[in-house]
Short mmCIF file of C-alpha atoms in Angstrom, two decimals:
data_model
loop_
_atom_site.label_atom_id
_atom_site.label_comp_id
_atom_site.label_asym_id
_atom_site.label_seq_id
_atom_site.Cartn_x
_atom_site.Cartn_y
_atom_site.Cartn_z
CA UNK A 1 19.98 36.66 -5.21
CA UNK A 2 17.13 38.95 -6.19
CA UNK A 3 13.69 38.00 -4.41
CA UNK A 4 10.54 39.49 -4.05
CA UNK A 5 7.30 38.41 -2.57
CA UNK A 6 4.39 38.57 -5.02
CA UNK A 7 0.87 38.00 -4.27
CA UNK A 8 -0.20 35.41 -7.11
CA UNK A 9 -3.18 35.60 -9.48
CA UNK A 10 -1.19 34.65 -12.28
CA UNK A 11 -2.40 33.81 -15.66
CA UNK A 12 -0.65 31.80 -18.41
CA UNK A 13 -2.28 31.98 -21.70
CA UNK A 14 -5.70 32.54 -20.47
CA UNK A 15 -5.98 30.65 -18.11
CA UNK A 16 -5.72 31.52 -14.06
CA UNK A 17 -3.78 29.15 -11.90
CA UNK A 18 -3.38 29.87 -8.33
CA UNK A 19 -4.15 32.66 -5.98
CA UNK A 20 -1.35 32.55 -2.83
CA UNK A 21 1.07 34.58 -1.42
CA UNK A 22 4.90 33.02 -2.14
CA UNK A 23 8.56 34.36 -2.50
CA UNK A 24 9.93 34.82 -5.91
CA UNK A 25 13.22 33.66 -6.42
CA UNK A 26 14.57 34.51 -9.83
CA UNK A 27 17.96 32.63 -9.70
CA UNK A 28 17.61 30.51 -6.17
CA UNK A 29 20.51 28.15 -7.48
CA UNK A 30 23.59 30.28 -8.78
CA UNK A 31 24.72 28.70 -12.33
CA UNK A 32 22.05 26.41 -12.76
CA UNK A 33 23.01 25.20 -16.43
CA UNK A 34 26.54 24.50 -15.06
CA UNK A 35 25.29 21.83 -12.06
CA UNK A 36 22.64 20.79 -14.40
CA UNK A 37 22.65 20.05 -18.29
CA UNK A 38 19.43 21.14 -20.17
CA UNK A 39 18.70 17.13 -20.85
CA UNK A 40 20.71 15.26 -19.18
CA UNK A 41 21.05 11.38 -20.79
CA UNK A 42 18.45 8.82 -20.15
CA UNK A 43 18.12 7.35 -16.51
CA UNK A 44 19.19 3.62 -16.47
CA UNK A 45 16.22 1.09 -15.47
CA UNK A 46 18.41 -1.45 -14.41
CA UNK A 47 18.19 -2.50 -10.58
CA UNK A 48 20.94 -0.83 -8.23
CA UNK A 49 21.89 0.81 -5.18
CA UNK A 50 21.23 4.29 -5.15
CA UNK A 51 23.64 6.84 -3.77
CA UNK A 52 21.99 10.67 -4.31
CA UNK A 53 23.56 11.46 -7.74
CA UNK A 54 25.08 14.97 -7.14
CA UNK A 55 24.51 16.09 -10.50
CA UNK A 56 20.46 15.19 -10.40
CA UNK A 57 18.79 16.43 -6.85
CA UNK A 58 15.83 17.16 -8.20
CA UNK A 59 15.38 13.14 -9.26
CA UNK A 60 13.88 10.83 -6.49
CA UNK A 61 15.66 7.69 -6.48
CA UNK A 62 13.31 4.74 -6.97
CA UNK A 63 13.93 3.19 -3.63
CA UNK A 64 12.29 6.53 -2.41
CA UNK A 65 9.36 6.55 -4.93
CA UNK A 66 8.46 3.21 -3.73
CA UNK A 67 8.39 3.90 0.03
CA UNK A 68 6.41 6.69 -1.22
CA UNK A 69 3.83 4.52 -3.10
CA UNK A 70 3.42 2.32 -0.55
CA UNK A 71 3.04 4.78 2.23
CA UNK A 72 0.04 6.80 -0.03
CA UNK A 73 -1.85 3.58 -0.62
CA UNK A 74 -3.92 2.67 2.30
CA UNK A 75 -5.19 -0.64 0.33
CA UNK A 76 -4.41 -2.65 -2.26
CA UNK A 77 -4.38 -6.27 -3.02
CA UNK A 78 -3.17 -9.32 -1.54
CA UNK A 79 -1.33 -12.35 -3.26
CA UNK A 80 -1.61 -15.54 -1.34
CA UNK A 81 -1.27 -19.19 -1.61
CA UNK A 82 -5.02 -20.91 -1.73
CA UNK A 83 -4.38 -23.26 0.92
CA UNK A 84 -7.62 -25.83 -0.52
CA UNK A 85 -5.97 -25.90 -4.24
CA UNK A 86 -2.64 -26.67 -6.03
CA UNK A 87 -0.89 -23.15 -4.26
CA UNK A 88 -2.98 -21.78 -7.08
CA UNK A 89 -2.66 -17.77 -6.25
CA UNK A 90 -5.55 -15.74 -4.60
CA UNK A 91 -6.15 -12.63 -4.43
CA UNK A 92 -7.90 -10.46 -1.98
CA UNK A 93 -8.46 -6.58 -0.76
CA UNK A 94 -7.23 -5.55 2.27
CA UNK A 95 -6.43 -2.41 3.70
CA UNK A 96 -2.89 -1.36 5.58
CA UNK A 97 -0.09 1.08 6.86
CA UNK A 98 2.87 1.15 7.18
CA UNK A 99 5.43 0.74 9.95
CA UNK A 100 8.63 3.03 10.69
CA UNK A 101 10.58 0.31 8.57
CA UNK A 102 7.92 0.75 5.70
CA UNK A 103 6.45 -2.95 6.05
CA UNK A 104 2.76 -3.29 5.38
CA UNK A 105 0.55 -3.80 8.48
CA UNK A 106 -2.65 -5.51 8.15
CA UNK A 107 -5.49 -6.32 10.03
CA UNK A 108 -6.74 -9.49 9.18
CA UNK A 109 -10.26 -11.10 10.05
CA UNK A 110 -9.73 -14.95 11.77
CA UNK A 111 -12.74 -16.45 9.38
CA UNK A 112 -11.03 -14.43 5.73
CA UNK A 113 -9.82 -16.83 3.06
CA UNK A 114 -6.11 -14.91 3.04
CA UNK A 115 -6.25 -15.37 6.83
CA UNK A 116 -6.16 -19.17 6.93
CA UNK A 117 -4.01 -19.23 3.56
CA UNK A 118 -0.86 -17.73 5.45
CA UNK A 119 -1.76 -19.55 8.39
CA UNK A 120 -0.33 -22.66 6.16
CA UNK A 121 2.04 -20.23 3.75
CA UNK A 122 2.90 -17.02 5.38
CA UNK A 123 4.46 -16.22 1.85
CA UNK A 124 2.49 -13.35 -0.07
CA UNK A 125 2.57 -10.35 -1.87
CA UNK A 126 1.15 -7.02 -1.59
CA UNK A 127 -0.04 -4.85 -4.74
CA UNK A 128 -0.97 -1.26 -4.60
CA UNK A 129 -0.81 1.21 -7.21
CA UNK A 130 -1.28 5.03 -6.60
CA UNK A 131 -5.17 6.15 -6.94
CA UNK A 132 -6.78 8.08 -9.99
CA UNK A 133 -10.11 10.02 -10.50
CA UNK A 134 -11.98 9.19 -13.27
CA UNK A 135 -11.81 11.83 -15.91
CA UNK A 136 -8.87 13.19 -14.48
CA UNK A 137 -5.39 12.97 -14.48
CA UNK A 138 -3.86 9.60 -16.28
CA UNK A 139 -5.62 6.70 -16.98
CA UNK A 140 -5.21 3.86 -13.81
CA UNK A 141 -2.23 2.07 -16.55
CA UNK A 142 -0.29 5.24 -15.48
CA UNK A 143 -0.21 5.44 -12.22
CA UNK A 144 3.38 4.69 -10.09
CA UNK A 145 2.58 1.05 -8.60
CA UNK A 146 4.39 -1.43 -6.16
CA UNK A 147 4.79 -5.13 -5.14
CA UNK A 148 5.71 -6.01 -2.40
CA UNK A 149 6.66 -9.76 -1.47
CA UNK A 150 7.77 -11.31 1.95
CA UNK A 151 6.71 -13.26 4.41
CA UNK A 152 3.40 -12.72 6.95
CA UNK A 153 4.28 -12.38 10.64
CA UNK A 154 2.25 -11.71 13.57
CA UNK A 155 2.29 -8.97 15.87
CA UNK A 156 3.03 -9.92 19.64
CA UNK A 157 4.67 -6.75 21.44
CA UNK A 158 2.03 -5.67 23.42
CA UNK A 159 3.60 -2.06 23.35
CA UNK A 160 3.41 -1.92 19.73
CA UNK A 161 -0.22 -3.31 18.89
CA UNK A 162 -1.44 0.12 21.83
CA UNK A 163 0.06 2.15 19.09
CA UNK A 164 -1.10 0.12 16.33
CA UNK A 165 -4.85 0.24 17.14
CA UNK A 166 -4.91 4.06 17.08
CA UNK A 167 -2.03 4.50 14.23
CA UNK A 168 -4.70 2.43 12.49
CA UNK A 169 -8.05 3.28 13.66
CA UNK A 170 -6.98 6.81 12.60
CA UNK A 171 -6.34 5.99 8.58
CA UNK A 172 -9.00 3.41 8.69
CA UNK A 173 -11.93 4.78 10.62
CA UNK A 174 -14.30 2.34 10.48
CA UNK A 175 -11.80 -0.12 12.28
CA UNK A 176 -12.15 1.19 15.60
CA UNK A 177 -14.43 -1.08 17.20
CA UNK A 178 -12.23 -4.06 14.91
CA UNK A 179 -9.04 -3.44 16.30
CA UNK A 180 -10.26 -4.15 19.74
CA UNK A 181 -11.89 -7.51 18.80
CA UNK A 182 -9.77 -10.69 19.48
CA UNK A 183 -11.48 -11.80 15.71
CA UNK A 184 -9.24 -9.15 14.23
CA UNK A 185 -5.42 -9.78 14.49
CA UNK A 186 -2.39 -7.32 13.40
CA UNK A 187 -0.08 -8.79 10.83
CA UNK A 188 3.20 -7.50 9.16
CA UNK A 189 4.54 -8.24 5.70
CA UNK A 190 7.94 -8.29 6.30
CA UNK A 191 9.75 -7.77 2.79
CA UNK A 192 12.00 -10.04 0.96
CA UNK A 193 11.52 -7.78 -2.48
CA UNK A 194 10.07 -4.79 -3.63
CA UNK A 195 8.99 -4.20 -7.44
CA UNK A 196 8.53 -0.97 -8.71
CA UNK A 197 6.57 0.72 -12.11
CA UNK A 198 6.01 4.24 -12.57
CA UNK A 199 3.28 3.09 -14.42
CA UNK A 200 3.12 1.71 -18.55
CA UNK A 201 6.07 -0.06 -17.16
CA UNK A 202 8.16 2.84 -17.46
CA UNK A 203 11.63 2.04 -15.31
CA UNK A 204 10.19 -1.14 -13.93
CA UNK A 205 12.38 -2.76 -11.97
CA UNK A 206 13.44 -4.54 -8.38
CA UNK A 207 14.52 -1.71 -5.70
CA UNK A 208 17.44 -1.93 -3.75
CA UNK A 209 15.97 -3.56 -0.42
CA UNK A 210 19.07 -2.02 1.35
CA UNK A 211 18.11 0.76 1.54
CA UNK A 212 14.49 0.32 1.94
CA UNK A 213 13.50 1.04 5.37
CA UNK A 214 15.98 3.91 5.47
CA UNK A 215 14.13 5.53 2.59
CA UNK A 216 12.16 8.52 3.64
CA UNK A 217 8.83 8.79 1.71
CA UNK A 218 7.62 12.15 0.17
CA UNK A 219 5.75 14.46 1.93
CA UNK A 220 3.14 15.28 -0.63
CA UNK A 221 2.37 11.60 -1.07
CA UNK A 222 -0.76 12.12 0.60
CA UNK A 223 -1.81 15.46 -1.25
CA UNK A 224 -0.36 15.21 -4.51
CA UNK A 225 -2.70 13.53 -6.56
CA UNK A 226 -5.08 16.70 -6.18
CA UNK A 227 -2.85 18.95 -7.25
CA UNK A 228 -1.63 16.70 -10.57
CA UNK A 229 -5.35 16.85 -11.02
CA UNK A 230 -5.37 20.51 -10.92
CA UNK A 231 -2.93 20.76 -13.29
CA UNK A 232 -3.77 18.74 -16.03
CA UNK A 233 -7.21 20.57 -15.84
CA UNK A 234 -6.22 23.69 -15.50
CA UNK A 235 -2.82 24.43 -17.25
CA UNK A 236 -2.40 22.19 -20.86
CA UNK A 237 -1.17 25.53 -22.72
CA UNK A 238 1.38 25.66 -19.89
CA UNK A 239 2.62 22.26 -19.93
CA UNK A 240 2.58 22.78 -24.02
CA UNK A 241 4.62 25.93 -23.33
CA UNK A 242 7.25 24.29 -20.50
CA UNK A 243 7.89 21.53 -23.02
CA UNK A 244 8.18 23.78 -26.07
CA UNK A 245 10.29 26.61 -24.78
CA UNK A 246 12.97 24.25 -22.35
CA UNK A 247 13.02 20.80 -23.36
CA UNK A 248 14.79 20.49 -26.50
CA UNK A 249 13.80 18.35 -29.34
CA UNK A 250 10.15 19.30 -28.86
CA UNK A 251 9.74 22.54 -30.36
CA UNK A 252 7.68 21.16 -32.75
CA UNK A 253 5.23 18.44 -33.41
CA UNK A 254 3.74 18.05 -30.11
CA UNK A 255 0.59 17.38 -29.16
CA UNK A 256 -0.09 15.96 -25.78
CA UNK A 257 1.59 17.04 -22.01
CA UNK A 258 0.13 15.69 -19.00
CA UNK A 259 1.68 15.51 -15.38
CA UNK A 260 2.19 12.50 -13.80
CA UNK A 261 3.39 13.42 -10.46
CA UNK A 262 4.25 16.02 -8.03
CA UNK A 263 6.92 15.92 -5.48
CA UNK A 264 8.85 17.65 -3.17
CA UNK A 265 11.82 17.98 -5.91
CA UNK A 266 9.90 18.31 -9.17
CA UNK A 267 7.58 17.05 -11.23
CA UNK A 268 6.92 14.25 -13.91
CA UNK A 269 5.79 14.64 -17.77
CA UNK A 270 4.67 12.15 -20.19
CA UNK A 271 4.81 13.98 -23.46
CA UNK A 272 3.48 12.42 -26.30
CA UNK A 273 5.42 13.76 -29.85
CA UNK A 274 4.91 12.07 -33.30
CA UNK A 275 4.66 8.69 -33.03
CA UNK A 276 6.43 8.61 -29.58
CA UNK A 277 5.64 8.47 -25.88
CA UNK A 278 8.46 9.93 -23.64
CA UNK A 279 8.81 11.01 -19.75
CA UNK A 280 10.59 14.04 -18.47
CA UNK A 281 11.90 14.66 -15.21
CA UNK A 282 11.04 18.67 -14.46
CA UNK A 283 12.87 19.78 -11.38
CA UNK A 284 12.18 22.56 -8.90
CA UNK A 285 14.60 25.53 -8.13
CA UNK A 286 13.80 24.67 -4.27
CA UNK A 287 12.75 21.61 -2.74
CA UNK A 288 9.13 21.88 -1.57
CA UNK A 289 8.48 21.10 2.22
CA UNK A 290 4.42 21.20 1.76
CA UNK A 291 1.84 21.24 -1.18
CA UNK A 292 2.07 24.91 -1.02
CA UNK A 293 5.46 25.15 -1.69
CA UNK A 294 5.15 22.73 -4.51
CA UNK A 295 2.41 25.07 -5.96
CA UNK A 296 4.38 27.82 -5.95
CA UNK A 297 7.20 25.91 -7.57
CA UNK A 298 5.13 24.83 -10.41
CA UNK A 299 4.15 28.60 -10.35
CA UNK A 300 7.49 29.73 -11.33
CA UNK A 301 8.14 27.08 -13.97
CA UNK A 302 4.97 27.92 -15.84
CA UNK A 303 5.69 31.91 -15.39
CA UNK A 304 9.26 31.43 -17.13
CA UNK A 305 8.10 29.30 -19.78
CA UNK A 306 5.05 31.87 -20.62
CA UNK A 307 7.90 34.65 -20.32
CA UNK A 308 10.20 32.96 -22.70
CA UNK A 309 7.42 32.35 -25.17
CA UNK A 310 6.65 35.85 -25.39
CA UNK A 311 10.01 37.00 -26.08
CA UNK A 312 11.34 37.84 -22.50
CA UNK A 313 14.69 35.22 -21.89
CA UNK A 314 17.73 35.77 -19.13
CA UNK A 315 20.74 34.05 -18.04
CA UNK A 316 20.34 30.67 -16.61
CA UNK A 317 16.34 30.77 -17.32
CA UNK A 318 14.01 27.78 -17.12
CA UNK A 319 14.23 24.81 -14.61
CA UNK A 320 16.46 21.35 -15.08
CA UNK A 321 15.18 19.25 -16.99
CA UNK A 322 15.68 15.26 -17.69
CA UNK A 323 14.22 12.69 -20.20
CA UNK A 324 13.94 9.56 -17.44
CA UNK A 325 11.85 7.02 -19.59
CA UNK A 326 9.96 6.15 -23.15
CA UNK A 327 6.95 3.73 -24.17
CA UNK A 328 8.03 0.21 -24.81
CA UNK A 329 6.97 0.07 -28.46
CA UNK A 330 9.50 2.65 -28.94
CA UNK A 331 12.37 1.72 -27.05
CA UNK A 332 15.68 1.66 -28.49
#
């Protein structure tokens, strides 16, 4: 395997991306294009268990990219039953973390409408969809998004509401004095289901709650927004170039890339071409363990694509590469 280490001002087109020091690794994965096809066939939507599918490692399974939504929201809004109307549904902010299962907990005020609605229905739902700037990135539509529905239960271990009050106070600052006040109590959503959308209901669907609280949420769920940011600011002629030089099909008659996410195992595309809206799976030649990493990875993908354009190709060049969704209008 031929590496170097390379200190990174690199520009693609004209424009600069990063400045770091990182490895190089030309060929990390030895026959890529034999483990992965150029395009592999469109990911199914339909709800299922998800065993890692050798042949795709650089795809989260959606079980994954919902624990990961859910742990990277730190509010959202909660469903509950109006307990002075006809179970009408009401909705209300709150703000939350999550446990080591991955169940929401909330710190709810005695006196708040939702408070005395679960005190007669513990039954509710919890929506939170990943943040956007305005200006940047995708529009709010686009963002990955969960529900989450279950049942409100109290907290009573006395061991577990001493970690809770700091475990909180540190994500929520302004609840430190809260926590300690017997008008604040900790609650858990316990979940019954979980619905995911990767946003323009692209592969909505119900996640396999078997494998929930084993799911391990990404590690650049906290820090990736930034750097999706970054990169649809900063590097359009690059995502123009990835999408013209390695994902078939798209050679021609494109005219809008933008990244939807960043994680440890690749990133996402919607790529708009003709009259059609589709999403592509991009995946990394080594798995990112921090937002670094994942910066140099995009690095790589970008410098290949810019070398192929220009004329320079090798063996087994350019990342893998999978079409995972389209718009709805245009679904076959």
């Amino acid at each position: 395997m031929a590496r170097s280490s390379i200190v990174l001002t690199l520009a693609f087109g004209a424009q600069s991306v990063w400045s770091f020091t990182a490895p190089f690794l030309r060929t990390s994965v030895p026959n890529q294009k034999q483990l992965f096809s150029a395009v592999a066939e469109e990911a199914p939507v339909e709800a299922q268990a998800e065993p890692k599918d050798a042949t795709q490692p650089f795809v989260m399974t959606v079980t994954e990219r919902a624990r990961t939504v859910a742990k990277a929201c730190i509010s959202g809004t909660l469903g509950t039953a109006c307990s002075n109307q006809e179970a009408a549904p009401f909705g209300s902010h709150v703000d939350f973390i999550l446990d080591e299962k991955g169940w929401p907990v909330m710190l709810l005020n005695e006196y708040a409408m939702h408070t005395k609605n679960v005190e007669v229905d513990p039954r509710a739902s919890l929506f939170a969809q990943m943040p956007s700037k305005a200006g940047e990135g995708q529009p709010v539509a686009a963002m990955e998004r969960v529900t989450i529905m279950g049942e409100v239960v109290p907290v009573t271990d006395q061991d577990e509401l001493f970690t809770l009050r700091a475990t909180y106070s540190v994500t929520h600052q302004f609840a430190t004095s809260l926590v300690e006040s017997d008008k604040f109590k900790f609650v858990k959503l316990k979940p019954s289901r979980i619905f995911y959308s990767a946003g323009f209901g692209v592969n909505a669907q119900w996640i396999d709650m078997a494998t929930y609280e084993d799911a391990v949420a990404d590690p650049l769920a906290l820090e990736q927004l930034a750097l999706v940011n970054k990169i649809n600011r900063e590097s359009s002629s690059d995502l123009l170039a990835l999408c013209t030089q390695f994902i078939p099909g798209l050679e021609s008659g494109l005219y809008g890339v933008k990244c939807t996410g960043v994680d440890r195992l690749g990133m996402d595309l919607r790529v708009e071409a003709g009259d059609r809206t589709e999403i592509y799976r991009v995946g990394f030649q080594v798995a990112a363990l921090s937002l670094e990493d994942a910066k140099s990875e995009v690095t790589k993908i970008f410098q290949e694509a810019w070398e192929k354009e220009n004329g320079n190709e090798w063996e087994d060049m350019g990342p893998p590469v999978l079409k995972t969704g389209r718009d709805i209008l245009h679904s076959d």
